Amino acid sequence: MSTLERTRDWLRAHPLALDAALAAGVLVSMVAGSFVDPHGADGTAWGARTPDALSLGLMVLGSAALVFRRRAPMKVLAATVAVSLVELVTADPRTPVAMSAVVALYTVASATDRPTTWRVGLATMTVLTAVAMLAGPLPWYAQENLGVFAWTGMAAAAGDAVRSRRAFVHAIRERAERAERTREEEARRRVAEERLRIARDLHDVVAHHIALVNVQAGVAAHVMDKRPDQAKEALAHVREASRSALNELRATVGLLRQSGDPAAPTEPAPGLARLDELADTFRNAGLPVEVARSDHGTALPAAADLAAYRVIQEALTNVQKHAGQEAKAEVSVVRVGPMVEVTVLDNGPGHDNGPGPDNNPGQDSAPQKGGGHGLLGMRERVTAIGGSCTAGPRYGGGFRVHAILPVKSHAPALGDPV
């Protein structure tokens, strides 16, 4: 950093010192100007006249007031106008004490609004010019009187221009900062929504496959000694479920890869086309599942297709975990106008320690002490694509999950979860 830049930064940090330096400069200029006679025999002459003690005192007072021009601009303007009026009325020859009023008027114009600048500027110009013309020792048409009018007018105009430019630059900077904050907030919102979506996917994948692995492992341990063939079959199902879990976890976590990482899997996300395969995995785990569909030929948007699959997967997983060994599940997918309705029913018997609403064992409820996030994840996923999802106990026992999904995409806004 150069010496000039360091000096400029220091003066910005110490405005009172800057105003003191300005006041000293104005005092030197006024004193120097008081020795010049613009009406000499040979034109402007230096040292042709000498200011009296009163004029020197007024110049010192006017320049001293400028030290406080930022703290009290109106009061400083009033003080400098007062000493200028005294000089205009009493001094002969006249000294440029009005220069301090010009600087003070500039400060007022640059620190206030335009209406105030007009009012104060016109009042200052009128008072100083009128007193100089009517009460001063010079003729009313003297060029010094016109100079007072011109300098005060230019000071007001220059101050207003500086204030307008500062306001314009401040507005541009504020818009840029606001745009930057908006971009950062949008980026954070998208990251949060993407994390939520990935968390839902991970929950669905892990809950489904780990539940199947747990059931099949329990079956294998139970029949290992007496029926080894059935134990081998159960272990094969465990291996298949774990392989599917790993594949889906790899596909989900692949979304988190950076641009330089190996390519993510290109396998499409699961949908209703794999509903029979999903039902078979539960049948192999010992849960009877009946599937009824009347939506053949209906092509759902990718997000709705995935949401329907995940809702059925989560509902059957909860039946497997909570509905009891004798429970059965029914899955229906029906096209109703512009919507597809997905329903999962079970007839599991109720018992008091179930995790669902009203202690029904059919499903796990929204997050609570000891509970999971299954129903909350279902509702968030379905609501995100413009559908609705309800879940609750059935009359006579069991549980019902019902989701309504739009057939056509609602074109969500940028950043909406899918």
Short mmCIF file of C-alpha atoms in Angstrom, two decimals:
data_model
loop_
_atom_site.label_atom_id
_atom_site.label_comp_id
_atom_site.label_asym_id
_atom_site.label_seq_id
_atom_site.Cartn_x
_atom_site.Cartn_y
_atom_site.Cartn_z
CA MET A 1 0.00 0.00 0.00
CA SER A 2 1.40 3.38 -1.01
CA THR A 3 1.83 6.36 1.31
CA LEU A 4 -1.04 8.17 -0.40
CA GLU A 5 -3.41 5.27 0.11
CA ARG A 6 -2.40 4.91 3.77
CA THR A 7 -2.95 8.63 4.31
CA ARG A 8 -6.36 8.48 2.63
CA ASP A 9 -7.44 5.52 4.74
CA TRP A 10 -6.27 7.26 7.91
CA LEU A 11 -8.20 10.41 7.07
CA ARG A 12 -11.35 8.37 6.40
CA ALA A 13 -10.95 6.77 9.80
CA HIS A 14 -10.43 10.19 11.45
CA PRO A 15 -12.94 12.61 9.86
CA LEU A 16 -12.36 15.30 12.50
CA ALA A 17 -8.69 15.50 11.53
CA LEU A 18 -9.70 15.80 7.88
CA ASP A 19 -12.09 18.65 8.69
CA ALA A 20 -9.38 20.38 10.73
CA ALA A 21 -7.02 20.15 7.75
CA LEU A 22 -9.74 21.52 5.47
CA ALA A 23 -10.40 24.39 7.90
CA ALA A 24 -6.71 25.23 7.95
CA GLY A 25 -6.63 25.24 4.16
CA VAL A 26 -9.67 27.53 3.99
CA LEU A 27 -8.06 29.92 6.52
CA VAL A 28 -4.85 30.09 4.48
CA SER A 29 -6.82 30.74 1.31
CA MET A 30 -8.89 33.50 2.92
CA VAL A 31 -5.84 35.21 4.42
CA ALA A 32 -3.96 35.01 1.13
CA GLY A 33 -6.95 36.34 -0.77
CA SER A 34 -7.32 39.28 1.59
CA PHE A 35 -3.98 40.71 0.39
CA VAL A 36 -5.09 40.79 -3.25
CA ASP A 37 -6.65 43.94 -4.70
CA PRO A 38 -8.68 43.07 -7.81
CA HIS A 39 -9.17 46.78 -8.67
CA GLY A 40 -5.55 48.00 -8.73
CA ALA A 41 -4.29 50.51 -11.28
CA ASP A 42 -2.49 47.73 -13.15
CA GLY A 43 -5.17 45.08 -12.60
CA THR A 44 -5.05 42.50 -9.84
CA ALA A 45 -2.16 43.31 -7.52
CA TRP A 46 -0.66 41.18 -4.72
CA GLY A 47 0.07 42.91 -1.43
CA ALA A 48 -1.77 46.06 -2.40
CA ARG A 49 -3.87 45.97 0.78
CA THR A 50 -3.71 44.60 4.29
CA PRO A 51 -6.72 43.16 6.22
CA ASP A 52 -7.56 44.74 9.55
CA ALA A 53 -7.75 42.93 12.88
CA LEU A 54 -11.53 42.47 12.72
CA SER A 55 -11.35 40.77 9.33
CA LEU A 56 -8.55 38.50 10.51
CA GLY A 57 -10.62 37.56 13.56
CA LEU A 58 -13.69 36.83 11.44
CA MET A 59 -11.62 34.62 9.12
CA VAL A 60 -10.30 32.65 12.09
CA LEU A 61 -13.81 32.22 13.53
CA GLY A 62 -15.29 31.14 10.19
CA SER A 63 -12.56 28.59 9.49
CA ALA A 64 -12.62 27.27 13.09
CA ALA A 65 -16.35 26.57 12.77
CA LEU A 66 -15.63 24.32 9.77
CA VAL A 67 -13.86 21.83 12.03
CA PHE A 68 -17.32 20.74 13.25
CA ARG A 69 -19.09 20.83 9.87
CA ARG A 70 -19.89 17.07 9.87
CA ARG A 71 -21.19 16.98 13.44
CA ALA A 72 -23.53 19.99 13.20
CA PRO A 73 -23.77 21.20 9.57
CA MET A 74 -26.72 23.55 10.13
CA LYS A 75 -25.16 25.24 13.15
CA VAL A 76 -21.84 25.63 11.35
CA LEU A 77 -23.63 27.17 8.37
CA ALA A 78 -25.43 29.63 10.64
CA ALA A 79 -22.15 30.59 12.34
CA THR A 80 -20.26 31.08 9.05
CA VAL A 81 -23.13 33.09 7.54
CA ALA A 82 -23.13 35.31 10.65
CA VAL A 83 -19.41 36.11 10.45
CA SER A 84 -19.75 36.62 6.68
CA LEU A 85 -22.55 39.15 7.20
CA VAL A 86 -20.43 41.07 9.68
CA GLU A 87 -17.59 41.15 7.18
CA LEU A 88 -19.87 42.21 4.29
CA VAL A 89 -21.26 45.14 6.31
CA THR A 90 -18.16 46.44 8.11
CA ALA A 91 -15.06 45.62 6.08
CA ASP A 92 -13.58 47.99 3.55
CA PRO A 93 -11.70 46.63 1.73
CA ARG A 94 -13.66 43.40 1.92
CA THR A 95 -11.93 40.06 2.66
CA PRO A 96 -13.21 36.64 1.45
CA VAL A 97 -14.75 35.51 4.77
CA ALA A 98 -17.77 34.26 2.79
CA MET A 99 -15.61 31.34 1.63
CA SER A 100 -16.28 29.62 4.97
CA ALA A 101 -20.05 29.98 4.39
CA VAL A 102 -19.62 28.49 0.90
CA VAL A 103 -17.91 25.38 2.34
CA ALA A 104 -20.54 25.08 5.08
CA LEU A 105 -23.37 25.34 2.53
CA TYR A 106 -21.74 22.60 0.45
CA THR A 107 -21.63 20.38 3.54
CA VAL A 108 -25.32 20.95 4.28
CA ALA A 109 -26.30 20.19 0.68
CA SER A 110 -24.25 16.97 0.62
CA ALA A 111 -25.60 15.75 3.96
CA THR A 112 -29.34 16.49 3.63
CA ASP A 113 -32.09 15.92 1.08
CA ARG A 114 -32.87 17.98 -2.01
CA PRO A 115 -35.83 19.99 -0.60
CA THR A 116 -33.71 21.06 2.36
CA THR A 117 -30.86 21.97 0.02
CA TRP A 118 -33.18 24.17 -2.05
CA ARG A 119 -34.61 25.93 0.97
CA VAL A 120 -31.33 26.47 2.81
CA GLY A 121 -29.40 27.29 -0.37
CA LEU A 122 -31.87 29.90 -1.57
CA ALA A 123 -32.06 31.47 1.90
CA THR A 124 -28.25 31.65 2.19
CA MET A 125 -27.82 33.07 -1.34
CA THR A 126 -30.56 35.64 -0.80
CA VAL A 127 -29.38 36.82 2.62
CA LEU A 128 -25.69 37.12 1.74
CA THR A 129 -26.27 38.73 -1.67
CA ALA A 130 -28.93 41.15 -0.40
CA VAL A 131 -26.79 42.31 2.55
CA ALA A 132 -23.73 42.67 0.30
CA MET A 133 -25.67 44.77 -2.22
CA LEU A 134 -27.75 46.88 0.14
CA ALA A 135 -25.68 47.29 3.32
CA GLY A 136 -22.11 46.90 2.18
CA PRO A 137 -19.65 49.66 1.34
CA LEU A 138 -19.44 48.63 -2.34
CA PRO A 139 -21.98 49.55 -5.05
CA TRP A 140 -24.76 47.04 -5.46
CA TYR A 141 -23.55 46.09 -8.92
CA ALA A 142 -19.96 45.34 -7.81
CA GLN A 143 -18.56 42.06 -9.04
CA GLU A 144 -17.77 40.96 -5.48
CA ASN A 145 -21.52 41.00 -4.74
CA LEU A 146 -22.25 38.90 -7.82
CA GLY A 147 -19.40 36.60 -6.79
CA VAL A 148 -21.10 35.92 -3.45
CA PHE A 149 -24.29 34.93 -5.29
CA ALA A 150 -22.41 32.71 -7.77
CA TRP A 151 -20.23 30.92 -5.20
CA THR A 152 -23.09 30.11 -2.85
CA GLY A 153 -25.20 28.83 -5.74
CA MET A 154 -22.38 26.60 -6.99
CA ALA A 155 -21.77 25.27 -3.47
CA ALA A 156 -25.42 24.21 -3.11
CA ALA A 157 -25.45 22.61 -6.58
CA ALA A 158 -22.16 20.77 -6.01
CA GLY A 159 -23.27 19.45 -2.62
CA ASP A 160 -26.55 18.19 -4.04
CA ALA A 161 -24.72 16.46 -6.90
CA VAL A 162 -22.34 14.74 -4.48
CA ARG A 163 -25.25 13.62 -2.30
CA SER A 164 -27.10 12.20 -5.33
CA ARG A 165 -24.02 10.30 -6.46
CA ARG A 166 -23.46 8.86 -3.00
CA ALA A 167 -27.09 7.74 -2.84
CA PHE A 168 -26.81 6.15 -6.29
CA VAL A 169 -23.61 4.28 -5.41
CA HIS A 170 -25.10 3.17 -2.09
CA ALA A 171 -28.23 1.87 -3.86
CA ILE A 172 -26.12 -0.09 -6.35
CA ARG A 173 -23.99 -1.56 -3.57
CA GLU A 174 -27.06 -2.46 -1.54
CA ARG A 175 -28.69 -4.19 -4.52
CA ALA A 176 -25.48 -6.14 -5.16
CA GLU A 177 -25.26 -7.20 -1.51
CA ARG A 178 -28.94 -8.16 -1.47
CA ALA A 179 -28.50 -10.21 -4.64
CA GLU A 180 -25.49 -11.94 -3.11
CA ARG A 181 -27.43 -12.72 0.06
CA THR A 182 -30.32 -14.04 -2.04
CA ARG A 183 -27.99 -16.32 -3.98
CA GLU A 184 -26.43 -17.62 -0.78
CA GLU A 185 -29.83 -18.22 0.82
CA GLU A 186 -31.08 -19.98 -2.31
CA ALA A 187 -27.98 -22.18 -2.34
CA ARG A 188 -28.44 -23.04 1.34
CA ARG A 189 -32.13 -23.80 0.77
CA ARG A 190 -31.36 -26.11 -2.13
CA VAL A 191 -28.69 -27.90 -0.11
CA ALA A 192 -31.11 -28.38 2.79
CA GLU A 193 -33.84 -29.71 0.49
CA GLU A 194 -31.42 -32.05 -1.25
CA ARG A 195 -30.22 -33.35 2.10
CA LEU A 196 -33.82 -33.96 3.15
CA ARG A 197 -34.57 -35.80 -0.07
CA ILE A 198 -31.46 -37.97 0.26
CA ALA A 199 -32.30 -38.64 3.91
CA ARG A 200 -35.77 -39.85 2.89
CA ASP A 201 -34.31 -42.13 0.25
CA LEU A 202 -31.76 -43.55 2.66
CA HIS A 203 -34.45 -44.12 5.28
CA ASP A 204 -36.66 -45.95 2.80
CA VAL A 205 -33.83 -48.13 1.51
CA VAL A 206 -32.33 -49.01 4.88
CA ALA A 207 -35.63 -49.58 6.70
CA HIS A 208 -37.00 -51.85 3.98
CA HIS A 209 -34.01 -54.05 3.35
CA ILE A 210 -32.76 -54.24 6.93
CA ALA A 211 -36.24 -55.34 8.03
CA LEU A 212 -36.18 -58.12 5.45
CA VAL A 213 -32.66 -59.15 6.43
CA ASN A 214 -33.70 -59.24 10.08
CA VAL A 215 -36.73 -61.44 9.41
CA GLN A 216 -34.90 -63.87 7.15
CA ALA A 217 -31.95 -64.08 9.51
CA GLY A 218 -34.36 -64.93 12.33
CA VAL A 219 -35.97 -67.64 10.20
CA ALA A 220 -32.57 -69.10 9.31
CA ALA A 221 -31.49 -69.19 12.95
CA HIS A 222 -34.77 -70.87 13.94
CA VAL A 223 -34.69 -73.69 11.37
CA MET A 224 -30.91 -74.10 10.99
CA ASP A 225 -30.74 -77.40 12.88
CA LYS A 226 -34.02 -79.05 11.90
CA ARG A 227 -34.58 -77.79 8.33
CA PRO A 228 -31.27 -76.80 6.77
CA ASP A 229 -32.76 -76.48 3.28
CA GLN A 230 -35.20 -73.82 4.47
CA ALA A 231 -32.35 -72.12 6.33
CA LYS A 232 -30.31 -71.99 3.13
CA GLU A 233 -33.27 -70.47 1.31
CA ALA A 234 -33.66 -67.81 4.04
CA LEU A 235 -29.95 -66.99 3.87
CA ALA A 236 -30.23 -66.64 0.11
CA HIS A 237 -33.00 -64.11 0.64
CA VAL A 238 -30.77 -62.31 3.15
CA ARG A 239 -28.00 -62.15 0.58
CA GLU A 240 -30.38 -60.85 -2.11
CA ALA A 241 -31.87 -58.22 0.21
CA SER A 242 -28.45 -57.04 1.32
CA ARG A 243 -27.27 -56.84 -2.30
CA SER A 244 -30.32 -54.76 -3.23
CA ALA A 245 -29.73 -52.50 -0.24
CA LEU A 246 -26.12 -51.96 -1.25
CA ASN A 247 -27.10 -51.20 -4.84
CA GLU A 248 -29.72 -48.65 -3.83
CA LEU A 249 -27.41 -47.07 -1.26
CA ARG A 250 -24.71 -46.79 -3.90
CA ALA A 251 -27.15 -45.10 -6.28
CA THR A 252 -28.33 -42.66 -3.60
CA VAL A 253 -24.90 -41.80 -2.25
CA GLY A 254 -23.69 -41.40 -5.82
CA LEU A 255 -25.59 -38.12 -5.89
CA LEU A 256 -23.04 -36.74 -3.45
CA ARG A 257 -20.06 -37.37 -5.70
CA GLN A 258 -17.99 -34.50 -6.98
CA SER A 259 -17.40 -33.83 -10.66
CA GLY A 260 -14.01 -35.60 -10.62
CA ASP A 261 -15.28 -38.75 -8.90
CA PRO A 262 -16.16 -41.94 -10.79
CA ALA A 263 -19.45 -41.86 -12.64
CA ALA A 264 -22.56 -42.63 -10.65
CA PRO A 265 -24.70 -45.66 -11.56
CA THR A 266 -27.08 -45.13 -14.45
CA GLU A 267 -29.74 -47.56 -13.21
CA PRO A 268 -33.17 -45.84 -13.20
CA ALA A 269 -34.91 -45.11 -9.93
CA PRO A 270 -37.47 -47.72 -8.84
CA GLY A 271 -41.11 -47.21 -9.70
CA LEU A 272 -44.45 -49.00 -9.95
CA ALA A 273 -43.05 -51.16 -12.75
CA ARG A 274 -41.17 -53.01 -10.00
CA LEU A 275 -44.18 -53.38 -7.72
CA ASP A 276 -44.49 -57.13 -8.25
CA GLU A 277 -40.81 -57.58 -7.51
CA LEU A 278 -41.24 -55.53 -4.31
CA ALA A 279 -44.22 -57.62 -3.25
CA ASP A 280 -42.25 -60.83 -3.86
CA THR A 281 -39.52 -59.71 -1.49
CA PHE A 282 -42.10 -59.37 1.29
CA ARG A 283 -43.76 -62.67 0.39
CA ASN A 284 -40.40 -64.38 0.62
CA ALA A 285 -40.02 -62.82 4.07
CA GLY A 286 -43.30 -64.42 5.19
CA LEU A 287 -45.74 -61.52 4.73
CA PRO A 288 -48.70 -62.38 2.48
CA VAL A 289 -49.19 -59.49 0.06
CA GLU A 290 -52.00 -59.13 -2.47
CA VAL A 291 -51.62 -56.63 -5.29
CA ALA A 292 -54.50 -55.19 -7.31
CA ARG A 293 -53.90 -52.70 -10.11
CA SER A 294 -56.17 -50.85 -12.50
CA ASP A 295 -53.66 -48.27 -13.68
CA HIS A 296 -52.23 -50.15 -16.63
CA GLY A 297 -51.15 -47.82 -19.41
CA THR A 298 -50.78 -44.86 -17.01
CA ALA A 299 -47.37 -43.20 -17.25
CA LEU A 300 -46.59 -41.31 -14.07
CA PRO A 301 -43.95 -38.56 -13.89
CA ALA A 302 -40.63 -39.85 -12.59
CA ALA A 303 -41.04 -38.12 -9.21
CA ALA A 304 -44.60 -39.43 -8.72
CA ASP A 305 -43.59 -42.93 -9.82
CA LEU A 306 -40.75 -43.00 -7.29
CA ALA A 307 -42.98 -41.55 -4.56
CA ALA A 308 -45.64 -44.22 -5.14
CA TYR A 309 -43.03 -46.97 -4.95
CA ARG A 310 -41.51 -45.54 -1.76
CA VAL A 311 -44.91 -45.14 -0.07
CA ILE A 312 -45.77 -48.80 -0.77
CA GLN A 313 -42.30 -49.92 0.30
CA GLU A 314 -42.46 -47.99 3.57
CA ALA A 315 -46.00 -49.11 4.35
CA LEU A 316 -45.20 -52.80 3.76
CA THR A 317 -42.02 -52.48 5.77
CA ASN A 318 -44.00 -51.14 8.71
CA VAL A 319 -46.54 -53.94 8.35
CA GLN A 320 -43.68 -56.43 8.44
CA LYS A 321 -42.22 -54.79 11.56
CA HIS A 322 -45.33 -53.96 13.59
CA ALA A 323 -48.46 -55.78 12.42
CA GLY A 324 -47.65 -59.21 13.81
CA GLN A 325 -46.96 -62.65 12.36
CA GLU A 326 -50.53 -63.32 11.25
CA ALA A 327 -50.97 -60.04 9.40
CA LYS A 328 -51.74 -59.78 5.70
CA ALA A 329 -51.33 -56.77 3.43
CA GLU A 330 -53.29 -55.56 0.44
CA VAL A 331 -51.89 -53.11 -2.10
CA SER A 332 -54.06 -51.37 -4.67
CA VAL A 333 -53.10 -48.87 -7.37
CA VAL A 334 -56.10 -47.25 -9.09
CA ARG A 335 -56.35 -44.53 -11.73
CA VAL A 336 -59.09 -42.00 -10.82
CA GLY A 337 -59.29 -39.16 -13.34
CA PRO A 338 -56.13 -37.06 -13.23
CA MET A 339 -54.91 -38.85 -10.11
CA VAL A 340 -53.55 -42.24 -9.13
CA GLU A 341 -54.58 -43.56 -5.72
CA VAL A 342 -52.25 -45.89 -3.86
CA THR A 343 -53.67 -47.77 -0.87
CA VAL A 344 -51.96 -50.20 1.51
CA LEU A 345 -54.14 -52.07 4.02
CA ASP A 346 -53.26 -54.58 6.72
CA ASN A 347 -55.29 -56.54 9.23
CA GLY A 348 -52.72 -56.63 11.99
CA PRO A 349 -54.12 -56.99 15.51
CA GLY A 350 -53.69 -53.99 17.79
CA HIS A 351 -51.66 -54.04 21.02
CA ASP A 352 -50.78 -51.32 23.48
CA ASN A 353 -47.12 -50.86 22.78
CA GLY A 354 -47.34 -50.21 19.06
CA PRO A 355 -45.55 -47.20 17.67
CA GLY A 356 -48.32 -45.83 15.48
CA PRO A 357 -51.00 -43.24 16.25
CA ASP A 358 -53.33 -44.20 19.03
CA ASN A 359 -50.94 -47.06 19.83
CA ASN A 360 -51.98 -48.94 16.69
CA PRO A 361 -49.23 -51.25 15.54
CA GLY A 362 -49.86 -51.00 11.85
CA GLN A 363 -47.44 -48.16 11.10
CA ASP A 364 -44.88 -46.00 12.80
CA SER A 365 -46.00 -42.46 13.36
CA ALA A 366 -44.36 -39.12 12.88
CA PRO A 367 -41.19 -38.60 14.89
CA GLN A 368 -41.77 -39.13 18.57
CA LYS A 369 -39.95 -40.64 21.49
CA GLY A 370 -38.97 -44.13 20.42
CA GLY A 371 -40.68 -43.78 17.02
CA GLY A 372 -39.44 -43.42 13.45
CA HIS A 373 -39.87 -41.01 10.56
CA GLY A 374 -41.83 -43.24 8.17
CA LEU A 375 -45.15 -41.43 7.96
CA LEU A 376 -43.47 -38.02 7.99
CA GLY A 377 -41.25 -39.06 5.09
CA MET A 378 -44.27 -40.34 3.15
CA ARG A 379 -46.22 -37.14 3.59
CA GLU A 380 -43.28 -34.90 2.70
CA ARG A 381 -42.48 -36.90 -0.42
CA VAL A 382 -46.07 -36.96 -1.68
CA THR A 383 -46.80 -33.33 -0.79
CA ALA A 384 -43.66 -32.21 -2.62
CA ILE A 385 -45.11 -33.38 -5.95
CA GLY A 386 -48.59 -31.92 -5.38
CA GLY A 387 -50.32 -34.97 -3.87
CA SER A 388 -51.64 -35.92 -0.46
CA CYS A 389 -51.06 -38.78 1.94
CA THR A 390 -53.10 -39.95 4.91
CA ALA A 391 -52.54 -42.81 7.33
CA GLY A 392 -54.44 -44.13 10.30
CA PRO A 393 -56.01 -47.14 11.99
CA ARG A 394 -58.84 -49.00 10.28
CA TYR A 395 -62.21 -49.66 11.86
CA GLY A 396 -62.10 -53.15 13.28
CA GLY A 397 -58.31 -53.37 13.39
CA GLY A 398 -55.38 -52.91 11.13
CA PHE A 399 -53.97 -49.85 9.45
CA ARG A 400 -54.51 -47.95 6.20
CA VAL A 401 -52.12 -45.80 4.17
CA HIS A 402 -53.67 -43.84 1.33
CA ALA A 403 -51.78 -41.62 -1.12
CA ILE A 404 -53.14 -39.55 -4.02
CA LEU A 405 -50.60 -38.69 -6.70
CA PRO A 406 -51.02 -36.46 -9.78
CA VAL A 407 -50.68 -38.13 -13.16
CA LYS A 408 -49.29 -34.97 -14.74
CA SER A 409 -46.36 -33.02 -13.40
CA HIS A 410 -47.08 -29.67 -11.75
CA ALA A 411 -43.73 -28.22 -12.89
CA PRO A 412 -42.31 -27.38 -9.46
CA ALA A 413 -40.22 -24.28 -9.06
CA LEU A 414 -36.45 -24.37 -8.97
CA GLY A 415 -35.21 -25.89 -5.77
CA ASP A 416 -38.48 -27.69 -4.93
CA PRO A 417 -37.86 -31.18 -3.55
CA VAL A 418 -38.58 -34.10 -5.83
#
